[in-house]
Amino acid sequence: MTQKDITFVADFLTEHFNEAPELYNRKGKYFNVERVGQYLKDEDDDLVSPPNTEGNQWFNFLKNSTHLKESPLLFPYYPEKSLHFVKRQMEGVIDQCLQKPADVIGKSVHEAVCMSLYKTSQSEDSTPQLSKLPFLWNDKTSNIHYVLFTILENSVSRIYILRRHTDTSRSVSNGILAVEFGNFLNNSLNESSGSRCYSCLDAHFYDDETVTVVLKESVEQEGKERVLAQLPLS
């Protein structure tokens, strides 16, 4: 350690661990704890060194506001408590707010269609992630809902597009299809089919009629390993 490091530690100890007789009766805490650490303790005890809110513009504003002082829209402030205590209080309020919508929405959701996309082994091993992206798009003009996704096992060169009518009583043709990229960007028929194969890194709808994809060339070459393509949905 350098002399500067030792001086820094010494100054820290001097500032935060001076004897504090006024704390002698508080559960054996005879020193001023580090002021940041006390906020992070997961306990309900009051802070040893609560903050000084005197002169705080926000508290003065609330104190002088007749309408906001008792407003139920403002989360109560606990100057004597740690952040863990406040976090638990806030989580309780949020859970209470979300419970009713969750019950209502949950009862209104039902299965419209079921499609088998792939099968996994029945071993006890944890099943690996086999699908990624899914990106959702709602075409309000045609009232059609799209889902873009890829299946990682044995089909990295294709993306799947699932579409359903937002009115579950109606159906649309080609409910699900796959778009194979493979070697479609080959410049000529002379290139071998496996020379330039592409896999999909990401895919999003650009608008109601266009899909944007990021492709990766399987055999990476400088300047050729990524391709950004926009494909017409038709």
JSON list of C-alpha atoms in Angstrom, two decimals:
[
{"chain": "A", "resi": 1, "resn": "MET", "atom": "CA", "xyz": [0.00, 0.00, 0.00]},
{"chain": "A", "resi": 2, "resn": "THR", "atom": "CA", "xyz": [1.15, 3.53, -0.66]},
{"chain": "A", "resi": 3, "resn": "GLN", "atom": "CA", "xyz": [1.20, 6.22, 1.99]},
{"chain": "A", "resi": 4, "resn": "LYS", "atom": "CA", "xyz": [-1.76, 7.80, 0.20]},
{"chain": "A", "resi": 5, "resn": "ASP", "atom": "CA", "xyz": [-3.77, 4.59, 0.63]},
{"chain": "A", "resi": 6, "resn": "ILE", "atom": "CA", "xyz": [-2.95, 4.40, 4.34]},
{"chain": "A", "resi": 7, "resn": "THR", "atom": "CA", "xyz": [-3.91, 8.04, 4.82]},
{"chain": "A", "resi": 8, "resn": "PHE", "atom": "CA", "xyz": [-7.20, 7.45, 3.03]},
{"chain": "A", "resi": 9, "resn": "VAL", "atom": "CA", "xyz": [-8.09, 4.49, 5.27]},
{"chain": "A", "resi": 10, "resn": "ALA", "atom": "CA", "xyz": [-7.05, 6.38, 8.39]},
{"chain": "A", "resi": 11, "resn": "ASP", "atom": "CA", "xyz": [-9.20, 9.36, 7.44]},
{"chain": "A", "resi": 12, "resn": "PHE", "atom": "CA", "xyz": [-12.14, 7.03, 6.80]},
{"chain": "A", "resi": 13, "resn": "LEU", "atom": "CA", "xyz": [-11.79, 5.39, 10.24]},
{"chain": "A", "resi": 14, "resn": "THR", "atom": "CA", "xyz": [-11.39, 8.75, 11.94]},
{"chain": "A", "resi": 15, "resn": "GLU", "atom": "CA", "xyz": [-14.50, 10.14, 10.31]},
{"chain": "A", "resi": 16, "resn": "HIS", "atom": "CA", "xyz": [-16.85, 7.18, 10.71]},
{"chain": "A", "resi": 17, "resn": "PHE", "atom": "CA", "xyz": [-15.74, 5.31, 13.83]},
{"chain": "A", "resi": 18, "resn": "ASN", "atom": "CA", "xyz": [-15.39, 7.98, 16.48]},
{"chain": "A", "resi": 19, "resn": "GLU", "atom": "CA", "xyz": [-16.94, 7.08, 19.80]},
{"chain": "A", "resi": 20, "resn": "ALA", "atom": "CA", "xyz": [-20.56, 8.16, 20.02]},
{"chain": "A", "resi": 21, "resn": "PRO", "atom": "CA", "xyz": [-21.81, 8.11, 23.64]},
{"chain": "A", "resi": 22, "resn": "GLU", "atom": "CA", "xyz": [-25.36, 8.94, 22.53]},
{"chain": "A", "resi": 23, "resn": "LEU", "atom": "CA", "xyz": [-25.48, 5.50, 20.88]},
{"chain": "A", "resi": 24, "resn": "TYR", "atom": "CA", "xyz": [-24.39, 3.49, 23.93]},
{"chain": "A", "resi": 25, "resn": "ASN", "atom": "CA", "xyz": [-27.93, 2.32, 24.67]},
{"chain": "A", "resi": 26, "resn": "ARG", "atom": "CA", "xyz": [-28.70, 1.20, 21.12]},
{"chain": "A", "resi": 27, "resn": "LYS", "atom": "CA", "xyz": [-27.97, -2.50, 20.89]},
{"chain": "A", "resi": 28, "resn": "GLY", "atom": "CA", "xyz": [-24.24, -2.18, 21.45]},
{"chain": "A", "resi": 29, "resn": "LYS", "atom": "CA", "xyz": [-23.61, 0.07, 18.46]},
{"chain": "A", "resi": 30, "resn": "TYR", "atom": "CA", "xyz": [-21.01, 2.39, 19.92]},
{"chain": "A", "resi": 31, "resn": "PHE", "atom": "CA", "xyz": [-19.69, 3.84, 16.65]},
{"chain": "A", "resi": 32, "resn": "ASN", "atom": "CA", "xyz": [-21.06, 5.77, 13.73]},
{"chain": "A", "resi": 33, "resn": "VAL", "atom": "CA", "xyz": [-21.50, 3.20, 10.96]},
{"chain": "A", "resi": 34, "resn": "GLU", "atom": "CA", "xyz": [-20.49, 4.01, 7.42]},
{"chain": "A", "resi": 35, "resn": "ARG", "atom": "CA", "xyz": [-23.37, 6.15, 6.18]},
{"chain": "A", "resi": 36, "resn": "VAL", "atom": "CA", "xyz": [-23.96, 4.34, 2.88]},
{"chain": "A", "resi": 37, "resn": "GLY", "atom": "CA", "xyz": [-23.81, 0.81, 4.26]},
{"chain": "A", "resi": 38, "resn": "GLN", "atom": "CA", "xyz": [-26.60, 1.40, 6.77]},
{"chain": "A", "resi": 39, "resn": "TYR", "atom": "CA", "xyz": [-29.09, 1.90, 3.96]},
{"chain": "A", "resi": 40, "resn": "LEU", "atom": "CA", "xyz": [-28.29, -1.51, 2.48]},
{"chain": "A", "resi": 41, "resn": "LYS", "atom": "CA", "xyz": [-28.83, -3.65, 5.56]},
{"chain": "A", "resi": 42, "resn": "ASP", "atom": "CA", "xyz": [-31.80, -6.00, 5.21]},
{"chain": "A", "resi": 43, "resn": "GLU", "atom": "CA", "xyz": [-33.37, -5.31, 8.58]},
{"chain": "A", "resi": 44, "resn": "ASP", "atom": "CA", "xyz": [-36.26, -3.32, 9.98]},
{"chain": "A", "resi": 45, "resn": "ASP", "atom": "CA", "xyz": [-34.27, -1.48, 12.66]},
{"chain": "A", "resi": 46, "resn": "ASP", "atom": "CA", "xyz": [-34.06, 2.28, 12.46]},
{"chain": "A", "resi": 47, "resn": "LEU", "atom": "CA", "xyz": [-30.99, 3.80, 10.85]},
{"chain": "A", "resi": 48, "resn": "VAL", "atom": "CA", "xyz": [-28.16, 4.61, 13.24]},
{"chain": "A", "resi": 49, "resn": "SER", "atom": "CA", "xyz": [-27.41, 7.84, 11.36]},
{"chain": "A", "resi": 50, "resn": "PRO", "atom": "CA", "xyz": [-30.62, 8.98, 9.65]},
{"chain": "A", "resi": 51, "resn": "PRO", "atom": "CA", "xyz": [-30.26, 11.66, 6.97]},
{"chain": "A", "resi": 52, "resn": "ASN", "atom": "CA", "xyz": [-30.76, 15.31, 7.73]},
{"chain": "A", "resi": 53, "resn": "THR", "atom": "CA", "xyz": [-33.73, 16.50, 5.66]},
{"chain": "A", "resi": 54, "resn": "GLU", "atom": "CA", "xyz": [-33.62, 20.07, 6.93]},
{"chain": "A", "resi": 55, "resn": "GLY", "atom": "CA", "xyz": [-33.60, 22.48, 4.01]},
{"chain": "A", "resi": 56, "resn": "ASN", "atom": "CA", "xyz": [-34.60, 19.81, 1.48]},
{"chain": "A", "resi": 57, "resn": "GLN", "atom": "CA", "xyz": [-36.62, 21.61, -1.20]},
{"chain": "A", "resi": 58, "resn": "TRP", "atom": "CA", "xyz": [-38.90, 18.63, -1.92]},
{"chain": "A", "resi": 59, "resn": "PHE", "atom": "CA", "xyz": [-39.87, 18.12, 1.72]},
{"chain": "A", "resi": 60, "resn": "ASN", "atom": "CA", "xyz": [-40.44, 21.81, 2.21]},
{"chain": "A", "resi": 61, "resn": "PHE", "atom": "CA", "xyz": [-42.63, 21.85, -0.90]},
{"chain": "A", "resi": 62, "resn": "LEU", "atom": "CA", "xyz": [-44.75, 18.95, 0.38]},
{"chain": "A", "resi": 63, "resn": "LYS", "atom": "CA", "xyz": [-44.97, 20.43, 3.84]},
{"chain": "A", "resi": 64, "resn": "ASN", "atom": "CA", "xyz": [-46.33, 23.71, 2.49]},
{"chain": "A", "resi": 65, "resn": "SER", "atom": "CA", "xyz": [-48.73, 22.12, 0.00]},
{"chain": "A", "resi": 66, "resn": "THR", "atom": "CA", "xyz": [-52.23, 21.59, 1.33]},
{"chain": "A", "resi": 67, "resn": "HIS", "atom": "CA", "xyz": [-53.20, 19.21, -1.50]},
{"chain": "A", "resi": 68, "resn": "LEU", "atom": "CA", "xyz": [-50.05, 17.07, -1.62]},
{"chain": "A", "resi": 69, "resn": "LYS", "atom": "CA", "xyz": [-49.38, 16.76, 2.10]},
{"chain": "A", "resi": 70, "resn": "GLU", "atom": "CA", "xyz": [-51.96, 13.99, 2.58]},
{"chain": "A", "resi": 71, "resn": "SER", "atom": "CA", "xyz": [-52.15, 12.79, -1.04]},
{"chain": "A", "resi": 72, "resn": "PRO", "atom": "CA", "xyz": [-52.54, 8.99, -1.40]},
{"chain": "A", "resi": 73, "resn": "LEU", "atom": "CA", "xyz": [-50.68, 9.22, -4.72]},
{"chain": "A", "resi": 74, "resn": "LEU", "atom": "CA", "xyz": [-47.38, 9.99, -3.02]},
{"chain": "A", "resi": 75, "resn": "PHE", "atom": "CA", "xyz": [-45.45, 7.07, -1.59]},
{"chain": "A", "resi": 76, "resn": "PRO", "atom": "CA", "xyz": [-44.77, 7.72, 2.12]},
{"chain": "A", "resi": 77, "resn": "TYR", "atom": "CA", "xyz": [-41.21, 8.56, 3.12]},
{"chain": "A", "resi": 78, "resn": "TYR", "atom": "CA", "xyz": [-39.45, 6.66, 5.92]},
{"chain": "A", "resi": 79, "resn": "PRO", "atom": "CA", "xyz": [-36.37, 8.70, 6.85]},
{"chain": "A", "resi": 80, "resn": "GLU", "atom": "CA", "xyz": [-35.46, 6.34, 9.68]},
{"chain": "A", "resi": 81, "resn": "LYS", "atom": "CA", "xyz": [-35.54, 3.11, 7.60]},
{"chain": "A", "resi": 82, "resn": "SER", "atom": "CA", "xyz": [-33.14, 1.36, 5.22]},
{"chain": "A", "resi": 83, "resn": "LEU", "atom": "CA", "xyz": [-33.73, 0.91, 1.50]},
{"chain": "A", "resi": 84, "resn": "HIS", "atom": "CA", "xyz": [-34.58, -2.77, 2.05]},
{"chain": "A", "resi": 85, "resn": "PHE", "atom": "CA", "xyz": [-37.46, -1.76, 4.33]},
{"chain": "A", "resi": 86, "resn": "VAL", "atom": "CA", "xyz": [-38.74, 0.78, 1.79]},
{"chain": "A", "resi": 87, "resn": "LYS", "atom": "CA", "xyz": [-38.38, -1.78, -1.00]},
{"chain": "A", "resi": 88, "resn": "ARG", "atom": "CA", "xyz": [-40.55, -4.31, 0.84]},
{"chain": "A", "resi": 89, "resn": "GLN", "atom": "CA", "xyz": [-43.17, -1.65, 1.55]},
{"chain": "A", "resi": 90, "resn": "MET", "atom": "CA", "xyz": [-43.26, -0.61, -2.10]},
{"chain": "A", "resi": 91, "resn": "GLU", "atom": "CA", "xyz": [-43.45, -4.20, -3.34]},
{"chain": "A", "resi": 92, "resn": "GLY", "atom": "CA", "xyz": [-46.46, -4.78, -1.10]},
{"chain": "A", "resi": 93, "resn": "VAL", "atom": "CA", "xyz": [-48.27, -1.74, -2.52]},
{"chain": "A", "resi": 94, "resn": "ILE", "atom": "CA", "xyz": [-47.44, -2.71, -6.13]},
{"chain": "A", "resi": 95, "resn": "ASP", "atom": "CA", "xyz": [-48.59, -6.31, -5.60]},
{"chain": "A", "resi": 96, "resn": "GLN", "atom": "CA", "xyz": [-51.86, -5.04, -4.19]},
{"chain": "A", "resi": 97, "resn": "CYS", "atom": "CA", "xyz": [-52.36, -2.73, -7.19]},
{"chain": "A", "resi": 98, "resn": "LEU", "atom": "CA", "xyz": [-51.66, -5.50, -9.71]},
{"chain": "A", "resi": 99, "resn": "GLN", "atom": "CA", "xyz": [-53.68, -8.28, -8.09]},
{"chain": "A", "resi": 100, "resn": "LYS", "atom": "CA", "xyz": [-57.10, -7.20, -9.38]},
{"chain": "A", "resi": 101, "resn": "PRO", "atom": "CA", "xyz": [-56.00, -6.65, -13.02]},
{"chain": "A", "resi": 102, "resn": "ALA", "atom": "CA", "xyz": [-54.15, -9.98, -12.92]},
{"chain": "A", "resi": 103, "resn": "ASP", "atom": "CA", "xyz": [-57.31, -11.78, -11.79]},
{"chain": "A", "resi": 104, "resn": "VAL", "atom": "CA", "xyz": [-59.48, -10.10, -14.43]},
{"chain": "A", "resi": 105, "resn": "ILE", "atom": "CA", "xyz": [-57.01, -10.59, -17.29]},
{"chain": "A", "resi": 106, "resn": "GLY", "atom": "CA", "xyz": [-56.22, -14.15, -16.24]},
{"chain": "A", "resi": 107, "resn": "LYS", "atom": "CA", "xyz": [-59.87, -15.17, -16.35]},
{"chain": "A", "resi": 108, "resn": "SER", "atom": "CA", "xyz": [-60.32, -13.63, -19.82]},
{"chain": "A", "resi": 109, "resn": "VAL", "atom": "CA", "xyz": [-57.38, -15.46, -21.47]},
{"chain": "A", "resi": 110, "resn": "HIS", "atom": "CA", "xyz": [-58.04, -18.75, -23.23]},
{"chain": "A", "resi": 111, "resn": "GLU", "atom": "CA", "xyz": [-56.22, -20.95, -25.71]},
{"chain": "A", "resi": 112, "resn": "ALA", "atom": "CA", "xyz": [-57.09, -20.14, -29.32]},
{"chain": "A", "resi": 113, "resn": "VAL", "atom": "CA", "xyz": [-54.87, -22.67, -31.10]},
{"chain": "A", "resi": 114, "resn": "CYS", "atom": "CA", "xyz": [-52.14, -25.18, -30.22]},
{"chain": "A", "resi": 115, "resn": "MET", "atom": "CA", "xyz": [-49.28, -26.04, -32.58]},
{"chain": "A", "resi": 116, "resn": "SER", "atom": "CA", "xyz": [-46.50, -28.53, -31.96]},
{"chain": "A", "resi": 117, "resn": "LEU", "atom": "CA", "xyz": [-43.21, -26.85, -32.95]},
{"chain": "A", "resi": 118, "resn": "TYR", "atom": "CA", "xyz": [-40.64, -29.41, -31.78]},
{"chain": "A", "resi": 119, "resn": "LYS", "atom": "CA", "xyz": [-40.17, -32.33, -29.43]},
{"chain": "A", "resi": 120, "resn": "THR", "atom": "CA", "xyz": [-37.62, -32.59, -26.65]},
{"chain": "A", "resi": 121, "resn": "SER", "atom": "CA", "xyz": [-36.15, -35.62, -24.95]},
{"chain": "A", "resi": 122, "resn": "GLN", "atom": "CA", "xyz": [-37.80, -36.87, -21.80]},
{"chain": "A", "resi": 123, "resn": "SER", "atom": "CA", "xyz": [-34.52, -37.05, -19.87]},
{"chain": "A", "resi": 124, "resn": "GLU", "atom": "CA", "xyz": [-34.20, -35.45, -16.48]},
{"chain": "A", "resi": 125, "resn": "ASP", "atom": "CA", "xyz": [-31.61, -33.01, -17.77]},
{"chain": "A", "resi": 126, "resn": "SER", "atom": "CA", "xyz": [-32.74, -29.42, -17.95]},
{"chain": "A", "resi": 127, "resn": "THR", "atom": "CA", "xyz": [-34.19, -28.69, -21.37]},
{"chain": "A", "resi": 128, "resn": "PRO", "atom": "CA", "xyz": [-32.00, -26.22, -23.31]},
{"chain": "A", "resi": 129, "resn": "GLN", "atom": "CA", "xyz": [-33.48, -23.09, -24.83]},
{"chain": "A", "resi": 130, "resn": "LEU", "atom": "CA", "xyz": [-34.72, -24.16, -28.25]},
{"chain": "A", "resi": 131, "resn": "SER", "atom": "CA", "xyz": [-36.49, -21.01, -29.39]},
{"chain": "A", "resi": 132, "resn": "LYS", "atom": "CA", "xyz": [-35.36, -17.38, -29.36]},
{"chain": "A", "resi": 133, "resn": "LEU", "atom": "CA", "xyz": [-36.37, -13.86, -30.48]},
{"chain": "A", "resi": 134, "resn": "PRO", "atom": "CA", "xyz": [-39.89, -14.08, -30.31]},
{"chain": "A", "resi": 135, "resn": "PHE", "atom": "CA", "xyz": [-40.81, -10.68, -31.75]},
{"chain": "A", "resi": 136, "resn": "LEU", "atom": "CA", "xyz": [-44.48, -9.65, -31.79]},
{"chain": "A", "resi": 137, "resn": "TRP", "atom": "CA", "xyz": [-46.16, -7.38, -34.33]},
{"chain": "A", "resi": 138, "resn": "ASN", "atom": "CA", "xyz": [-49.79, -6.33, -34.60]},
{"chain": "A", "resi": 139, "resn": "ASP", "atom": "CA", "xyz": [-51.01, -5.26, -38.03]},
{"chain": "A", "resi": 140, "resn": "LYS", "atom": "CA", "xyz": [-53.95, -3.04, -37.07]},
{"chain": "A", "resi": 141, "resn": "THR", "atom": "CA", "xyz": [-54.94, -2.48, -40.70]},
{"chain": "A", "resi": 142, "resn": "SER", "atom": "CA", "xyz": [-55.56, -6.18, -41.36]},
{"chain": "A", "resi": 143, "resn": "ASN", "atom": "CA", "xyz": [-56.24, -7.13, -37.73]},
{"chain": "A", "resi": 144, "resn": "ILE", "atom": "CA", "xyz": [-53.54, -9.79, -37.87]},
{"chain": "A", "resi": 145, "resn": "HIS", "atom": "CA", "xyz": [-51.07, -10.63, -35.10]},
{"chain": "A", "resi": 146, "resn": "TYR", "atom": "CA", "xyz": [-47.59, -11.90, -36.09]},
{"chain": "A", "resi": 147, "resn": "VAL", "atom": "CA", "xyz": [-44.91, -13.72, -34.10]},
{"chain": "A", "resi": 148, "resn": "LEU", "atom": "CA", "xyz": [-41.35, -14.01, -35.45]},
{"chain": "A", "resi": 149, "resn": "PHE", "atom": "CA", "xyz": [-39.08, -16.61, -33.85]},
{"chain": "A", "resi": 150, "resn": "THR", "atom": "CA", "xyz": [-36.28, -19.08, -34.55]},
{"chain": "A", "resi": 151, "resn": "ILE", "atom": "CA", "xyz": [-35.78, -22.66, -33.38]},
{"chain": "A", "resi": 152, "resn": "LEU", "atom": "CA", "xyz": [-32.15, -23.20, -32.47]},
{"chain": "A", "resi": 153, "resn": "GLU", "atom": "CA", "xyz": [-31.97, -26.94, -32.99]},
{"chain": "A", "resi": 154, "resn": "ASN", "atom": "CA", "xyz": [-31.13, -27.99, -36.57]},
{"chain": "A", "resi": 155, "resn": "SER", "atom": "CA", "xyz": [-32.68, -24.91, -38.18]},
{"chain": "A", "resi": 156, "resn": "VAL", "atom": "CA", "xyz": [-30.51, -21.89, -37.45]},
{"chain": "A", "resi": 157, "resn": "SER", "atom": "CA", "xyz": [-30.77, -20.77, -41.08]},
{"chain": "A", "resi": 158, "resn": "ARG", "atom": "CA", "xyz": [-34.50, -20.15, -41.01]},
{"chain": "A", "resi": 159, "resn": "ILE", "atom": "CA", "xyz": [-37.00, -17.98, -39.19]},
{"chain": "A", "resi": 160, "resn": "TYR", "atom": "CA", "xyz": [-40.62, -18.86, -38.51]},
{"chain": "A", "resi": 161, "resn": "ILE", "atom": "CA", "xyz": [-43.54, -16.51, -38.97]},
{"chain": "A", "resi": 162, "resn": "LEU", "atom": "CA", "xyz": [-46.74, -17.32, -37.12]},
{"chain": "A", "resi": 163, "resn": "ARG", "atom": "CA", "xyz": [-49.81, -15.26, -37.88]},
{"chain": "A", "resi": 164, "resn": "ARG", "atom": "CA", "xyz": [-53.25, -15.26, -36.36]},
{"chain": "A", "resi": 165, "resn": "HIS", "atom": "CA", "xyz": [-56.30, -13.07, -36.77]},
{"chain": "A", "resi": 166, "resn": "THR", "atom": "CA", "xyz": [-56.93, -10.92, -33.70]},
{"chain": "A", "resi": 167, "resn": "ASP", "atom": "CA", "xyz": [-60.52, -12.18, -33.81]},
{"chain": "A", "resi": 168, "resn": "THR", "atom": "CA", "xyz": [-59.93, -15.71, -32.51]},
{"chain": "A", "resi": 169, "resn": "SER", "atom": "CA", "xyz": [-63.11, -16.95, -34.20]},
{"chain": "A", "resi": 170, "resn": "ARG", "atom": "CA", "xyz": [-61.54, -16.27, -37.60]},
{"chain": "A", "resi": 171, "resn": "SER", "atom": "CA", "xyz": [-58.53, -17.93, -39.18]},
{"chain": "A", "resi": 172, "resn": "VAL", "atom": "CA", "xyz": [-56.02, -16.89, -41.83]},
{"chain": "A", "resi": 173, "resn": "SER", "atom": "CA", "xyz": [-54.29, -19.05, -44.41]},
{"chain": "A", "resi": 174, "resn": "ASN", "atom": "CA", "xyz": [-50.72, -20.21, -43.84]},
{"chain": "A", "resi": 175, "resn": "GLY", "atom": "CA", "xyz": [-50.96, -19.84, -40.07]},
{"chain": "A", "resi": 176, "resn": "ILE", "atom": "CA", "xyz": [-47.26, -20.67, -39.75]},
{"chain": "A", "resi": 177, "resn": "LEU", "atom": "CA", "xyz": [-44.45, -20.79, -42.30]},
{"chain": "A", "resi": 178, "resn": "ALA", "atom": "CA", "xyz": [-40.65, -20.91, -42.34]},
{"chain": "A", "resi": 179, "resn": "VAL", "atom": "CA", "xyz": [-38.31, -18.68, -44.32]},
{"chain": "A", "resi": 180, "resn": "GLU", "atom": "CA", "xyz": [-35.08, -20.47, -45.25]},
{"chain": "A", "resi": 181, "resn": "PHE", "atom": "CA", "xyz": [-32.06, -18.23, -45.86]},
{"chain": "A", "resi": 182, "resn": "GLY", "atom": "CA", "xyz": [-29.33, -20.79, -46.48]},
{"chain": "A", "resi": 183, "resn": "ASN", "atom": "CA", "xyz": [-27.34, -19.68, -49.52]},
{"chain": "A", "resi": 184, "resn": "PHE", "atom": "CA", "xyz": [-29.88, -17.37, -51.14]},
{"chain": "A", "resi": 185, "resn": "LEU", "atom": "CA", "xyz": [-27.34, -14.54, -51.43]},
{"chain": "A", "resi": 186, "resn": "ASN", "atom": "CA", "xyz": [-24.96, -16.52, -53.66]},
{"chain": "A", "resi": 187, "resn": "ASN", "atom": "CA", "xyz": [-23.93, -14.42, -56.63]},
{"chain": "A", "resi": 188, "resn": "SER", "atom": "CA", "xyz": [-24.03, -17.21, -59.18]},
{"chain": "A", "resi": 189, "resn": "LEU", "atom": "CA", "xyz": [-25.17, -20.76, -59.72]},
{"chain": "A", "resi": 190, "resn": "ASN", "atom": "CA", "xyz": [-21.52, -21.78, -59.85]},
{"chain": "A", "resi": 191, "resn": "GLU", "atom": "CA", "xyz": [-21.08, -21.27, -56.12]},
{"chain": "A", "resi": 192, "resn": "SER", "atom": "CA", "xyz": [-21.53, -24.48, -54.20]},
{"chain": "A", "resi": 193, "resn": "SER", "atom": "CA", "xyz": [-24.65, -24.73, -52.09]},
{"chain": "A", "resi": 194, "resn": "GLY", "atom": "CA", "xyz": [-22.70, -24.97, -48.87]},
{"chain": "A", "resi": 195, "resn": "SER", "atom": "CA", "xyz": [-20.12, -22.30, -49.61]},
{"chain": "A", "resi": 196, "resn": "ARG", "atom": "CA", "xyz": [-22.07, -19.37, -48.20]},
{"chain": "A", "resi": 197, "resn": "CYS", "atom": "CA", "xyz": [-24.73, -20.35, -45.70]},
{"chain": "A", "resi": 198, "resn": "TYR", "atom": "CA", "xyz": [-26.45, -17.81, -43.48]},
{"chain": "A", "resi": 199, "resn": "SER", "atom": "CA", "xyz": [-28.07, -18.02, -40.07]},
{"chain": "A", "resi": 200, "resn": "CYS", "atom": "CA", "xyz": [-30.43, -15.48, -38.51]},
{"chain": "A", "resi": 201, "resn": "LEU", "atom": "CA", "xyz": [-29.13, -13.43, -35.58]},
{"chain": "A", "resi": 202, "resn": "ASP", "atom": "CA", "xyz": [-32.20, -11.23, -35.17]},
{"chain": "A", "resi": 203, "resn": "ALA", "atom": "CA", "xyz": [-35.47, -10.40, -36.91]},
{"chain": "A", "resi": 204, "resn": "HIS", "atom": "CA", "xyz": [-38.04, -7.64, -36.44]},
{"chain": "A", "resi": 205, "resn": "PHE", "atom": "CA", "xyz": [-40.96, -6.24, -38.36]},
{"chain": "A", "resi": 206, "resn": "TYR", "atom": "CA", "xyz": [-39.98, -2.95, -40.01]},
{"chain": "A", "resi": 207, "resn": "ASP", "atom": "CA", "xyz": [-43.60, -2.15, -40.86]},
{"chain": "A", "resi": 208, "resn": "ASP", "atom": "CA", "xyz": [-46.79, -4.03, -41.75]},
{"chain": "A", "resi": 209, "resn": "GLU", "atom": "CA", "xyz": [-45.28, -5.26, -45.02]},
{"chain": "A", "resi": 210, "resn": "THR", "atom": "CA", "xyz": [-41.54, -5.61, -44.35]},
{"chain": "A", "resi": 211, "resn": "VAL", "atom": "CA", "xyz": [-39.37, -7.81, -42.14]},
{"chain": "A", "resi": 212, "resn": "THR", "atom": "CA", "xyz": [-35.82, -6.76, -41.24]},
{"chain": "A", "resi": 213, "resn": "VAL", "atom": "CA", "xyz": [-33.32, -9.55, -40.48]},
{"chain": "A", "resi": 214, "resn": "VAL", "atom": "CA", "xyz": [-29.68, -9.62, -39.41]},
{"chain": "A", "resi": 215, "resn": "LEU", "atom": "CA", "xyz": [-27.87, -12.57, -41.00]},
{"chain": "A", "resi": 216, "resn": "LYS", "atom": "CA", "xyz": [-24.55, -14.12, -40.10]},
{"chain": "A", "resi": 217, "resn": "GLU", "atom": "CA", "xyz": [-22.42, -15.96, -42.62]},
{"chain": "A", "resi": 218, "resn": "SER", "atom": "CA", "xyz": [-21.43, -19.39, -41.36]},
{"chain": "A", "resi": 219, "resn": "VAL", "atom": "CA", "xyz": [-17.93, -19.16, -42.84]},
{"chain": "A", "resi": 220, "resn": "GLU", "atom": "CA", "xyz": [-16.84, -15.78, -41.56]},
{"chain": "A", "resi": 221, "resn": "GLN", "atom": "CA", "xyz": [-14.71, -13.64, -43.82]},
{"chain": "A", "resi": 222, "resn": "GLU", "atom": "CA", "xyz": [-13.54, -10.13, -43.20]},
{"chain": "A", "resi": 223, "resn": "GLY", "atom": "CA", "xyz": [-16.23, -7.67, -44.25]},
{"chain": "A", "resi": 224, "resn": "LYS", "atom": "CA", "xyz": [-18.75, -10.39, -45.06]},
{"chain": "A", "resi": 225, "resn": "GLU", "atom": "CA", "xyz": [-19.78, -11.85, -41.74]},
{"chain": "A", "resi": 226, "resn": "ARG", "atom": "CA", "xyz": [-23.00, -9.78, -41.23]},
{"chain": "A", "resi": 227, "resn": "VAL", "atom": "CA", "xyz": [-25.82, -8.92, -43.62]},
{"chain": "A", "resi": 228, "resn": "LEU", "atom": "CA", "xyz": [-28.78, -6.60, -42.95]},
{"chain": "A", "resi": 229, "resn": "ALA", "atom": "CA", "xyz": [-31.69, -7.52, -45.21]},
{"chain": "A", "resi": 230, "resn": "GLN", "atom": "CA", "xyz": [-35.22, -6.24, -45.57]},
{"chain": "A", "resi": 231, "resn": "LEU", "atom": "CA", "xyz": [-37.66, -8.77, -46.93]},
{"chain": "A", "resi": 232, "resn": "PRO", "atom": "CA", "xyz": [-41.19, -8.07, -48.19]},
{"chain": "A", "resi": 233, "resn": "LEU", "atom": "CA", "xyz": [-43.68, -10.08, -46.19]},
{"chain": "A", "resi": 234, "resn": "SER", "atom": "CA", "xyz": [-45.45, -11.10, -49.38]}
]
